[in-house]
Amino acid sequence: MTSRVIAGKYVLGQRDGGQVLLQDHYVYLDGAKIEAVTRDAPAPGQDVIRYEHGLITPGFVNLHAHCIRGGLFRGIPDDLEMEPFIPKLVYNILLPLTSIAARELSAEELRAVTTLGMVDLIKGGTTTLLDMWHHGQEIFFDVARELGLRTVGAPFIMSASNSRLGPDGYPVWDFGNDGAAQLARSIALFKARDQGTDGLAQVAIGPHATDTCLPELLRECRGAADDLGCILTTHFAQTPEELALLRKRYGMGAAEYARHAGLLGRNVVLAHAGCATDNELKVLADTGTSVANCALSFAREGINFPYARFAKAGVNTGLGTDSHGMDFIGEMRTTGLLSKQYFGKGHFGTAHELVRAGTLNGATALGRPDLGRIEAGAKADLLVFDLWKPHLQPIWDPIKNIVWKGHAGDIALVMIHGEPVVRDGRLLTADEAAIMRTAVVAAQKIWNIAEQRQILPARP
Ligand SMILES: [Zn+2]
């Protein structure tokens, strides 16, 4: 039975398995699901949410993020000069900051910082979030439930402990962590919190990365994901240093090692994969392994991991915001422009391709044919962009307008599981100002400690 109708000027609907732009259609909802997409006008008295100049799109499926870090790292990694950049950034700044946060944040501060990141994501158009965090931060699920966000939570599992950077610029670890205990915790979490495809919360198995996990642990993680019928996600082929290490330790390239460690297959989402060769990307494509492309995070370091390179190799490639910025449209535009730069052609990384990547491809990666599309039977996760703005008028192609000219502030309505979470650009499920006040104090506390230990770069 119809519970609500969404009306706009355009709907990005589905036809024959692909996306199609419809005009003057209505989206009828039945609770958490889409009931119909039709030209039939709603009957008098029906609950209609109407945006006269609205573009209705599926909500974005964010394939890789760390929402807790959004606030804690804000403004810190940008514009730095370091060599080699990523190992130094990760091991000398970000990991120490994370461990200070793990020790020093009160439960209320952790909640505020997590909420800030999630609110930023929701207002940026994310309606499904695959997010990696540390065991002990399970409040992630409580915050997501309160805000009304659909999530797949993947707490880190790793063999490495006491990680640091060696004098040669390569990371050094003691493998003293009990990854098996962390995996057991993740399995218990799955049994306690996973709601399947009917609810808002799912749990995934999240080994941290190929260099911080030993291959035996990675294979155990894969076995657990297969047994539970869930997603496995991990960081993969992020840096030349990581690949050099795999070569040194195991005598294998990235894809060969991924096969050896059980990291290929339809239920695997590899974050980044930017240092994989074209032949290695073919291996990912042939095995149905998905990639989460987060171009912005790397672009700030002068590294180009463009969406189109993975797509061209035939890999199912979705998009993620990582922990840099949570505006999904900004992420699409960056990876689209980087794609054009990489190939030297304007037709790579098109707006329609990027929206498909951020919706359908993301849903495919998560094994969720009920997400990322507006058609009868799919979950009612959708966005309405208000196109009545000077930077979005006139309209030749509304999809091109939002990707190349739009921003998060154009999202008037965010609906998840049939419920409005943002309406007229305003968050309905929490007090934004209160969240910001507490999160700012929490981040400042962590930054002060880090500054005393001379971990952070100088402030202006
Ligand atoms: Zn990550």
CSV table of C-alpha atoms and ligand atoms in Angstrom, one decimal:
chain,number,residue,atom,x,y,z
A,1,MET,CA,0.0,0.0,0.0
A,2,THR,CA,1.3,3.4,-0.9
A,3,SER,CA,2.7,5.3,2.1
A,4,ARG,CA,4.3,8.3,0.3
A,5,VAL,CA,4.9,9.7,-3.1
A,6,ILE,CA,8.0,11.7,-4.3
A,7,ALA,CA,7.4,14.1,-7.1
A,8,GLY,CA,10.0,16.0,-9.2
A,9,LYS,CA,10.8,17.2,-12.7
A,10,TYR,CA,13.2,14.3,-13.5
A,11,VAL,CA,13.7,10.7,-12.2
A,12,LEU,CA,16.8,8.7,-12.8
A,13,GLY,CA,15.0,5.4,-13.1
A,14,GLN,CA,15.8,1.9,-14.5
A,15,ARG,CA,14.9,0.3,-17.8
A,16,ASP,CA,16.3,-3.0,-19.1
A,17,GLY,CA,18.9,-3.2,-16.3
A,18,GLY,CA,20.3,0.3,-17.1
A,19,GLN,CA,19.6,3.8,-15.9
A,20,VAL,CA,17.3,6.0,-17.8
A,21,LEU,CA,16.2,9.6,-17.3
A,22,LEU,CA,12.5,10.0,-17.0
A,23,GLN,CA,10.5,13.2,-17.0
A,24,ASP,CA,7.3,14.0,-15.0
A,25,HIS,CA,7.2,10.6,-13.3
A,26,TYR,CA,6.2,9.9,-9.7
A,27,VAL,CA,8.0,7.6,-7.3
A,28,TYR,CA,5.5,5.7,-5.1
A,29,LEU,CA,6.8,4.2,-1.9
A,30,ASP,CA,5.4,1.4,0.2
A,31,GLY,CA,7.1,1.7,3.6
A,32,ALA,CA,10.8,1.0,3.1
A,33,LYS,CA,10.4,0.0,-0.6
A,34,ILE,CA,9.7,1.6,-3.9
A,35,GLU,CA,6.2,0.5,-5.1
A,36,ALA,CA,6.1,2.0,-8.6
A,37,VAL,CA,7.7,4.6,-10.9
A,38,THR,CA,4.9,6.0,-13.0
A,39,ARG,CA,3.3,9.0,-14.8
A,40,ASP,CA,0.1,8.4,-12.8
A,41,ALA,CA,-0.6,11.4,-10.6
A,42,PRO,CA,-1.2,10.7,-6.9
A,43,ALA,CA,-4.8,10.7,-5.6
A,44,PRO,CA,-6.0,13.6,-3.5
A,45,GLY,CA,-5.0,13.2,0.2
A,46,GLN,CA,-1.9,11.2,-0.5
A,47,ASP,CA,1.3,12.2,1.3
A,48,VAL,CA,3.4,13.8,-1.5
A,49,ILE,CA,6.8,15.3,-1.1
A,50,ARG,CA,7.1,17.6,-4.1
A,51,TYR,CA,10.1,19.5,-5.5
A,52,GLU,CA,8.9,21.2,-8.7
A,53,HIS,CA,12.5,21.5,-10.1
A,54,GLY,CA,13.7,18.3,-8.5
A,55,LEU,CA,15.9,15.6,-9.9
A,56,ILE,CA,15.3,12.3,-8.1
A,57,THR,CA,18.2,9.9,-8.1
A,58,PRO,CA,19.1,6.7,-6.2
A,59,GLY,CA,21.0,7.4,-3.0
A,60,PHE,CA,24.8,7.0,-3.2
A,61,VAL,CA,26.5,3.8,-2.1
A,62,ASN,CA,29.7,4.8,-0.5
A,63,LEU,CA,32.1,1.9,-0.9
A,64,HIS,CA,34.9,3.1,1.4
A,65,ALA,CA,35.1,5.6,4.2
A,66,HIS,CA,36.3,6.0,7.8
A,67,CYS,CA,33.7,8.4,9.1
A,68,ILE,CA,35.3,8.9,12.5
A,69,ARG,CA,38.4,10.3,10.9
A,70,GLY,CA,36.5,12.9,8.8
A,71,GLY,CA,36.6,15.4,11.7
A,72,LEU,CA,39.7,14.3,13.5
A,73,PHE,CA,41.9,14.6,10.4
A,74,ARG,CA,40.3,17.6,8.8
A,75,GLY,CA,42.8,20.0,7.3
A,76,ILE,CA,45.8,18.1,8.5
A,77,PRO,CA,47.0,15.9,5.6
A,78,ASP,CA,46.5,18.6,2.9
A,79,ASP,CA,49.3,20.5,1.3
A,80,LEU,CA,52.1,18.7,3.2
A,81,GLU,CA,55.6,18.1,1.8
A,82,MET,CA,57.0,14.7,2.8
A,83,GLU,CA,58.9,11.9,1.1
A,84,PRO,CA,57.7,9.2,0.6
A,85,PHE,CA,54.4,10.9,1.2
A,86,ILE,CA,51.9,8.1,2.1
A,87,PRO,CA,54.0,6.0,4.4
A,88,LYS,CA,55.1,9.1,6.3
A,89,LEU,CA,51.6,10.5,6.4
A,90,VAL,CA,50.1,7.2,7.6
A,91,TYR,CA,52.8,6.0,10.0
A,92,ASN,CA,54.0,9.4,11.4
A,93,ILE,CA,50.8,11.4,11.6
A,94,LEU,CA,47.5,9.5,11.0
A,95,LEU,CA,48.1,6.3,12.9
A,96,PRO,CA,49.5,8.1,16.0
A,97,LEU,CA,46.5,10.5,15.9
A,98,THR,CA,44.2,7.5,15.7
A,99,SER,CA,45.8,5.8,18.6
A,100,ILE,CA,45.6,9.0,20.7
A,101,ALA,CA,41.9,9.3,19.9
A,102,ALA,CA,41.4,5.6,20.8
A,103,ARG,CA,42.9,6.2,24.3
A,104,GLU,CA,41.7,9.8,25.1
A,105,LEU,CA,38.2,10.3,23.7
A,106,SER,CA,35.4,9.8,26.2
A,107,ALA,CA,32.4,7.8,25.1
A,108,GLU,CA,30.4,11.0,24.5
A,109,GLU,CA,33.3,12.5,22.4
A,110,LEU,CA,33.7,9.4,20.3
A,111,ARG,CA,29.9,9.4,19.7
A,112,ALA,CA,30.1,13.1,18.6
A,113,VAL,CA,33.0,12.6,16.3
A,114,THR,CA,31.4,9.6,14.7
A,115,THR,CA,28.1,11.4,14.4
A,116,LEU,CA,29.8,14.4,12.8
A,117,GLY,CA,31.3,12.2,10.1
A,118,MET,CA,28.1,10.4,9.4
A,119,VAL,CA,26.0,13.6,9.2
A,120,ASP,CA,28.6,15.0,6.7
A,121,LEU,CA,28.2,11.8,4.7
A,122,ILE,CA,24.4,11.9,4.7
A,123,LYS,CA,24.3,15.5,3.7
A,124,GLY,CA,26.7,14.7,0.9
A,125,GLY,CA,24.3,12.1,-0.5
A,126,THR,CA,25.5,8.8,1.0
A,127,THR,CA,22.6,6.6,1.8
A,128,THR,CA,24.6,3.3,2.2
A,129,LEU,CA,28.0,3.4,3.9
A,130,LEU,CA,30.7,0.7,3.9
A,131,ASP,CA,33.0,2.0,6.7
A,132,MET,CA,36.1,0.6,8.4
A,133,TRP,CA,36.9,1.4,12.0
A,134,HIS,CA,38.6,-0.1,15.1
A,135,HIS,CA,37.1,-2.7,17.4
A,136,GLY,CA,35.9,-0.7,20.5
A,137,GLN,CA,34.1,1.8,18.2
A,138,GLU,CA,30.9,-0.2,17.9
A,139,ILE,CA,29.0,2.9,18.7
A,140,PHE,CA,29.1,3.3,14.9
A,141,PHE,CA,26.0,1.2,14.7
A,142,ASP,CA,24.0,3.0,17.4
A,143,VAL,CA,24.8,6.4,15.8
A,144,ALA,CA,23.8,5.1,12.3
A,145,ARG,CA,20.5,3.8,13.7
A,146,GLU,CA,19.7,7.1,15.4
A,147,LEU,CA,20.6,9.1,12.2
A,148,GLY,CA,18.7,6.6,10.0
A,149,LEU,CA,21.8,5.7,7.8
A,150,ARG,CA,22.2,2.3,6.1
A,151,THR,CA,25.6,0.9,7.0
A,152,VAL,CA,27.9,-2.0,6.5
A,153,GLY,CA,30.4,-1.8,9.4
A,154,ALA,CA,33.8,-3.5,9.0
A,155,PRO,CA,36.0,-3.3,12.1
A,156,PHE,CA,39.8,-3.7,11.4
A,157,ILE,CA,41.5,-7.0,11.8
A,158,MET,CA,45.3,-7.1,11.7
A,159,SER,CA,48.3,-9.1,12.5
A,160,ALA,CA,50.6,-6.1,12.8
A,161,SER,CA,51.2,-4.3,16.1
A,162,ASN,CA,53.5,-1.4,17.0
A,163,SER,CA,53.8,-0.1,13.5
A,164,ARG,CA,56.3,2.6,12.7
A,165,LEU,CA,58.4,3.9,9.9
A,166,GLY,CA,62.0,2.5,9.5
A,167,PRO,CA,65.0,4.6,8.5
A,168,ASP,CA,64.6,3.5,4.9
A,169,GLY,CA,61.1,4.9,4.7
A,170,TYR,CA,59.5,1.5,4.8
A,171,PRO,CA,57.0,0.5,7.5
A,172,VAL,CA,58.2,-1.8,10.2
A,173,TRP,CA,55.8,-3.9,12.3
A,174,ASP,CA,55.9,-6.4,15.1
A,175,PHE,CA,53.4,-9.1,14.3
A,176,GLY,CA,52.4,-9.4,17.9
A,177,ASN,CA,48.7,-8.7,17.5
A,178,ASP,CA,46.3,-11.5,17.8
A,179,GLY,CA,44.4,-11.1,14.6
A,180,ALA,CA,42.5,-14.3,15.3
A,181,ALA,CA,40.9,-12.7,18.4
A,182,GLN,CA,39.9,-9.7,16.4
A,183,LEU,CA,38.4,-11.9,13.7
A,184,ALA,CA,36.5,-13.8,16.4
A,185,ARG,CA,35.2,-10.4,17.7
A,186,SER,CA,34.1,-9.5,14.1
A,187,ILE,CA,32.2,-12.8,13.8
A,188,ALA,CA,30.5,-12.3,17.1
A,189,LEU,CA,29.6,-8.7,16.0
A,190,PHE,CA,28.1,-10.1,12.8
A,191,LYS,CA,25.9,-12.5,14.9
A,192,ALA,CA,24.8,-9.8,17.2
A,193,ARG,CA,24.3,-6.8,14.9
A,194,ASP,CA,23.8,-7.9,11.3
A,195,GLN,CA,20.2,-7.4,10.3
A,196,GLY,CA,20.5,-8.8,6.8
A,197,THR,CA,19.0,-7.0,3.8
A,198,ASP,CA,15.7,-6.1,5.6
A,199,GLY,CA,17.3,-3.9,8.2
A,200,LEU,CA,19.7,-0.9,8.1
A,201,ALA,CA,22.8,-2.5,9.6
A,202,GLN,CA,25.1,-5.1,8.1
A,203,VAL,CA,28.5,-6.3,9.3
A,204,ALA,CA,31.5,-7.1,7.0
A,205,ILE,CA,34.9,-8.7,7.6
A,206,GLY,CA,37.6,-6.1,7.4
A,207,PRO,CA,41.2,-7.2,7.4
A,208,HIS,CA,43.2,-3.9,7.4
A,209,ALA,CA,45.5,-4.3,4.5
A,210,THR,CA,47.8,-6.7,2.6
A,211,ASP,CA,50.9,-5.5,4.4
A,212,THR,CA,49.5,-5.3,7.9
A,213,CYS,CA,47.9,-8.8,7.8
A,214,LEU,CA,49.7,-12.1,7.4
A,215,PRO,CA,48.4,-14.3,4.5
A,216,GLU,CA,47.2,-17.0,7.0
A,217,LEU,CA,45.0,-14.4,8.7
A,218,LEU,CA,43.7,-13.0,5.4
A,219,ARG,CA,42.7,-16.6,4.3
A,220,GLU,CA,40.9,-17.1,7.7
A,221,CYS,CA,39.1,-13.8,7.1
A,222,ARG,CA,38.0,-14.9,3.7
A,223,GLY,CA,36.8,-18.2,5.0
A,224,ALA,CA,34.7,-16.4,7.7
A,225,ALA,CA,33.2,-14.0,5.1
A,226,ASP,CA,32.2,-17.0,2.9
A,227,ASP,CA,30.7,-18.9,5.9
A,228,LEU,CA,28.7,-15.8,7.1
A,229,GLY,CA,27.7,-14.9,3.5
A,230,CYS,CA,29.0,-11.3,4.0
A,231,ILE,CA,31.4,-8.9,2.3
A,232,LEU,CA,35.2,-8.9,2.9
A,233,THR,CA,36.8,-5.5,2.4
A,234,THR,CA,40.4,-4.5,2.8
A,235,HIS,CA,43.0,-1.9,1.6
A,236,PHE,CA,44.9,-3.1,-1.5
A,237,ALA,CA,47.8,-1.9,-3.7
A,238,GLN,CA,47.8,1.6,-2.2
A,239,THR,CA,51.5,2.4,-2.4
A,240,PRO,CA,54.7,1.3,-4.2
A,241,GLU,CA,56.1,0.6,-0.8
A,242,GLU,CA,53.3,-1.9,0.0
A,243,LEU,CA,54.0,-3.7,-3.3
A,244,ALA,CA,57.8,-3.7,-2.7
A,245,LEU,CA,57.1,-5.3,0.6
A,246,LEU,CA,54.9,-8.0,-0.8
A,247,ARG,CA,57.6,-8.7,-3.4
A,248,LYS,CA,60.3,-8.9,-0.7
A,249,ARG,CA,58.3,-11.0,1.8
A,250,TYR,CA,56.5,-13.4,-0.5
A,251,GLY,CA,58.0,-12.9,-3.9
A,252,MET,CA,54.6,-12.1,-5.4
A,253,GLY,CA,53.0,-9.2,-7.2
A,254,ALA,CA,49.7,-7.6,-5.9
A,255,ALA,CA,47.2,-9.8,-7.8
A,256,GLU,CA,49.2,-13.0,-7.3
A,257,TYR,CA,49.4,-12.2,-3.6
A,258,ALA,CA,45.6,-11.4,-3.5
A,259,ARG,CA,44.9,-14.9,-5.0
A,260,HIS,CA,47.3,-16.5,-2.5
A,261,ALA,CA,45.7,-14.8,0.4
A,262,GLY,CA,42.1,-15.3,-0.7
A,263,LEU,CA,41.3,-11.7,-1.6
A,264,LEU,CA,39.6,-12.3,-5.0
A,265,GLY,CA,36.0,-12.9,-5.6
A,266,ARG,CA,32.5,-11.5,-5.9
A,267,ASN,CA,32.1,-10.8,-2.1
A,268,VAL,CA,35.4,-8.9,-2.0
A,269,VAL,CA,35.7,-5.1,-2.1
A,270,LEU,CA,39.3,-3.8,-2.5
A,271,ALA,CA,39.9,-0.2,-1.5
A,272,HIS,CA,42.0,1.7,-3.9
A,273,ALA,CA,44.1,-0.9,-6.0
A,274,GLY,CA,45.7,2.1,-7.7
A,275,CYS,CA,49.2,0.5,-7.8
A,276,ALA,CA,47.9,-2.7,-9.5
A,277,THR,CA,49.1,-3.0,-13.1
A,278,ASP,CA,46.7,-3.2,-16.0
A,279,ASN,CA,47.2,-7.0,-16.2
A,280,GLU,CA,46.5,-7.3,-12.5
A,281,LEU,CA,43.3,-5.3,-12.9
A,282,LYS,CA,42.2,-7.9,-15.5
A,283,VAL,CA,42.6,-10.5,-12.8
A,284,LEU,CA,40.3,-8.5,-10.5
A,285,ALA,CA,37.8,-8.2,-13.4
A,286,ASP,CA,37.9,-11.9,-14.3
A,287,THR,CA,37.3,-12.9,-10.7
A,288,GLY,CA,34.4,-10.5,-10.2
A,289,THR,CA,36.3,-8.6,-7.5
A,290,SER,CA,35.2,-5.0,-6.9
A,291,VAL,CA,37.3,-1.9,-6.4
A,292,ALA,CA,36.4,1.1,-4.3
A,293,ASN,CA,37.8,4.1,-6.0
A,294,CYS,CA,38.6,7.1,-3.7
A,295,ALA,CA,40.5,9.4,-6.1
A,296,LEU,CA,40.3,12.6,-3.9
A,297,SER,CA,42.3,11.1,-1.1
A,298,PHE,CA,45.2,10.3,-3.5
A,299,ALA,CA,44.9,13.4,-5.7
A,300,ARG,CA,45.8,15.6,-2.7
A,301,GLU,CA,49.1,13.7,-2.6
A,302,GLY,CA,49.7,14.3,-6.3
A,303,ILE,CA,48.8,10.7,-7.2
A,304,ASN,CA,46.3,9.9,-9.9
A,305,PHE,CA,44.0,6.9,-9.3
A,306,PRO,CA,41.3,7.7,-11.9
A,307,TYR,CA,37.9,5.8,-12.0
A,308,ALA,CA,38.1,5.2,-15.7
A,309,ARG,CA,41.4,3.2,-15.5
A,310,PHE,CA,39.6,0.5,-13.4
A,311,ALA,CA,36.4,0.7,-15.4
A,312,LYS,CA,38.3,0.3,-18.7
A,313,ALA,CA,39.9,-2.9,-17.4
A,314,GLY,CA,36.4,-4.3,-16.8
A,315,VAL,CA,36.5,-4.1,-13.0
A,316,ASN,CA,33.3,-3.5,-11.1
A,317,THR,CA,34.3,-0.1,-9.7
A,318,GLY,CA,32.3,1.9,-7.1
A,319,LEU,CA,33.2,5.1,-5.4
A,320,GLY,CA,34.1,6.0,-1.8
A,321,THR,CA,35.0,9.2,0.0
A,322,ASP,CA,37.6,7.7,2.3
A,323,SER,CA,38.3,10.1,5.2
A,324,HIS,CA,39.2,13.2,3.2
A,325,GLY,CA,35.9,14.8,2.5
A,326,MET,CA,32.4,13.4,2.5
A,327,ASP,CA,30.8,15.1,-0.4
A,328,PHE,CA,30.0,12.3,-2.9
A,329,ILE,CA,29.4,14.8,-5.8
A,330,GLY,CA,32.9,16.3,-5.1
A,331,GLU,CA,34.4,12.8,-5.3
A,332,MET,CA,32.6,12.0,-8.6
A,333,ARG,CA,33.8,15.3,-10.1
A,334,THR,CA,37.4,14.7,-9.0
A,335,THR,CA,37.7,11.2,-10.3
A,336,GLY,CA,35.9,12.2,-13.5
A,337,LEU,CA,38.3,15.0,-14.2
A,338,LEU,CA,41.3,12.8,-13.3
A,339,SER,CA,40.0,10.2,-15.7
A,340,LYS,CA,39.9,12.7,-18.5
A,341,GLN,CA,43.4,13.9,-17.6
A,342,TYR,CA,44.8,10.4,-17.4
A,343,PHE,CA,43.6,9.4,-20.9
A,344,GLY,CA,43.8,12.8,-22.4
A,345,LYS,CA,40.2,12.5,-23.7
A,346,GLY,CA,37.0,14.2,-22.7
A,347,HIS,CA,34.8,11.1,-23.0
A,348,PHE,CA,36.4,9.1,-20.1
A,349,GLY,CA,34.7,9.4,-16.7
A,350,THR,CA,31.4,10.8,-18.0
A,351,ALA,CA,28.8,12.1,-15.6
A,352,HIS,CA,26.4,9.3,-16.3
A,353,GLU,CA,29.1,6.7,-15.8
A,354,LEU,CA,30.1,8.2,-12.5
A,355,VAL,CA,26.5,8.3,-11.2
A,356,ARG,CA,26.2,4.7,-12.2
A,357,ALA,CA,29.4,3.9,-10.4
A,358,GLY,CA,28.2,5.6,-7.3
A,359,THR,CA,24.9,3.8,-7.3
A,360,LEU,CA,24.5,0.5,-9.3
A,361,ASN,CA,28.2,-0.5,-9.2
A,362,GLY,CA,28.3,0.1,-5.4
A,363,ALA,CA,25.2,-2.0,-4.9
A,364,THR,CA,26.7,-4.8,-7.1
A,365,ALA,CA,29.9,-4.7,-5.0
A,366,LEU,CA,27.8,-5.2,-1.8
A,367,GLY,CA,25.7,-8.0,-3.4
A,368,ARG,CA,22.6,-5.8,-3.0
A,369,PRO,CA,20.4,-5.8,-6.1
A,370,ASP,CA,17.8,-4.0,-4.0
A,371,LEU,CA,20.0,-0.8,-3.7
A,372,GLY,CA,21.3,1.9,-6.0
A,373,ARG,CA,18.3,2.0,-8.3
A,374,ILE,CA,14.8,3.5,-8.5
A,375,GLU,CA,12.5,0.8,-9.6
A,376,ALA,CA,9.6,-1.2,-8.1
A,377,GLY,CA,10.8,-3.6,-5.3
A,378,ALA,CA,14.1,-1.7,-4.6
A,379,LYS,CA,14.7,-0.1,-1.2
A,380,ALA,CA,13.4,3.5,-1.0
A,381,ASP,CA,16.9,5.1,-0.7
A,382,LEU,CA,16.8,8.2,-2.8
A,383,LEU,CA,18.0,11.8,-3.2
A,384,VAL,CA,16.2,14.9,-4.6
A,385,PHE,CA,18.5,17.6,-6.0
A,386,ASP,CA,16.8,21.0,-6.2
A,387,LEU,CA,17.8,22.2,-9.7
A,388,TRP,CA,16.3,25.7,-9.3
A,389,LYS,CA,19.7,27.3,-8.7
A,390,PRO,CA,21.7,29.8,-10.7
A,391,HIS,CA,24.5,27.3,-11.1
A,392,LEU,CA,22.2,24.5,-12.3
A,393,GLN,CA,19.9,26.3,-14.8
A,394,PRO,CA,19.2,26.0,-17.6
A,395,ILE,CA,19.1,22.3,-18.1
A,396,TRP,CA,20.4,20.4,-21.1
A,397,ASP,CA,21.2,17.2,-19.1
A,398,PRO,CA,20.4,17.3,-15.3
A,399,ILE,CA,23.0,14.5,-14.6
A,400,LYS,CA,25.8,16.5,-16.2
A,401,ASN,CA,24.7,19.6,-14.3
A,402,ILE,CA,24.9,17.9,-10.9
A,403,VAL,CA,28.2,16.1,-11.5
A,404,TRP,CA,30.0,19.0,-13.2
A,405,LYS,CA,28.3,22.0,-11.6
A,406,GLY,CA,26.6,20.8,-8.5
A,407,HIS,CA,27.5,20.3,-4.8
A,408,ALA,CA,26.2,18.7,-1.6
A,409,GLY,CA,24.2,21.8,-0.8
A,410,ASP,CA,22.0,21.1,-3.8
A,411,ILE,CA,20.6,18.0,-2.1
A,412,ALA,CA,17.2,19.0,-0.8
A,413,LEU,CA,15.9,15.5,0.3
A,414,VAL,CA,17.7,12.4,1.5
A,415,MET,CA,15.5,9.5,2.0
A,416,ILE,CA,16.7,6.2,3.4
A,417,HIS,CA,14.6,3.1,3.9
A,418,GLY,CA,11.5,5.1,3.1
A,419,GLU,CA,12.2,7.8,5.8
A,420,PRO,CA,13.2,11.4,5.1
A,421,VAL,CA,16.6,12.0,6.9
A,422,VAL,CA,17.3,15.4,5.3
A,423,ARG,CA,14.5,17.7,4.1
A,424,ASP,CA,14.9,21.1,2.5
A,425,GLY,CA,18.6,20.6,3.2
A,426,ARG,CA,18.0,20.3,7.0
A,427,LEU,CA,19.0,17.2,9.0
A,428,LEU,CA,15.8,15.8,10.7
A,429,THR,CA,17.3,13.1,12.9
A,430,ALA,CA,19.8,15.0,15.1
A,431,ASP,CA,20.8,18.4,16.4
A,432,GLU,CA,23.6,19.4,14.1
A,433,ALA,CA,24.8,22.4,16.2
A,434,ALA,CA,25.1,20.3,19.3
A,435,ILE,CA,27.0,17.6,17.4
A,436,MET,CA,29.5,20.1,16.0
A,437,ARG,CA,30.0,21.7,19.5
A,438,THR,CA,31.0,18.5,21.1
A,439,ALA,CA,33.0,17.1,18.1
A,440,VAL,CA,35.0,20.4,17.8
A,441,VAL,CA,36.0,20.2,21.5
A,442,ALA,CA,36.9,16.5,21.1
A,443,ALA,CA,39.1,17.1,18.0
A,444,GLN,CA,40.8,20.0,19.7
A,445,LYS,CA,41.7,17.8,22.7
A,446,ILE,CA,43.3,15.2,20.4
A,447,TRP,CA,45.1,17.8,18.4
A,448,ASN,CA,46.5,19.5,21.5
A,449,ILE,CA,48.0,16.2,22.7
A,450,ALA,CA,49.4,15.4,19.3
A,451,GLU,CA,51.0,18.9,19.1
A,452,GLN,CA,52.7,18.4,22.4
A,453,ARG,CA,54.2,15.1,21.1
A,454,GLN,CA,55.2,17.0,17.9
A,455,ILE,CA,53.2,14.7,15.7
A,456,LEU,CA,51.3,17.4,13.8
A,457,PRO,CA,52.6,19.8,11.1
A,458,ALA,CA,52.8,23.5,12.2
A,459,ARG,CA,49.5,25.5,12.3
A,460,PRO,CA,49.2,28.7,10.3
B,1,ZN,ZN,40.8,3.5,4.0
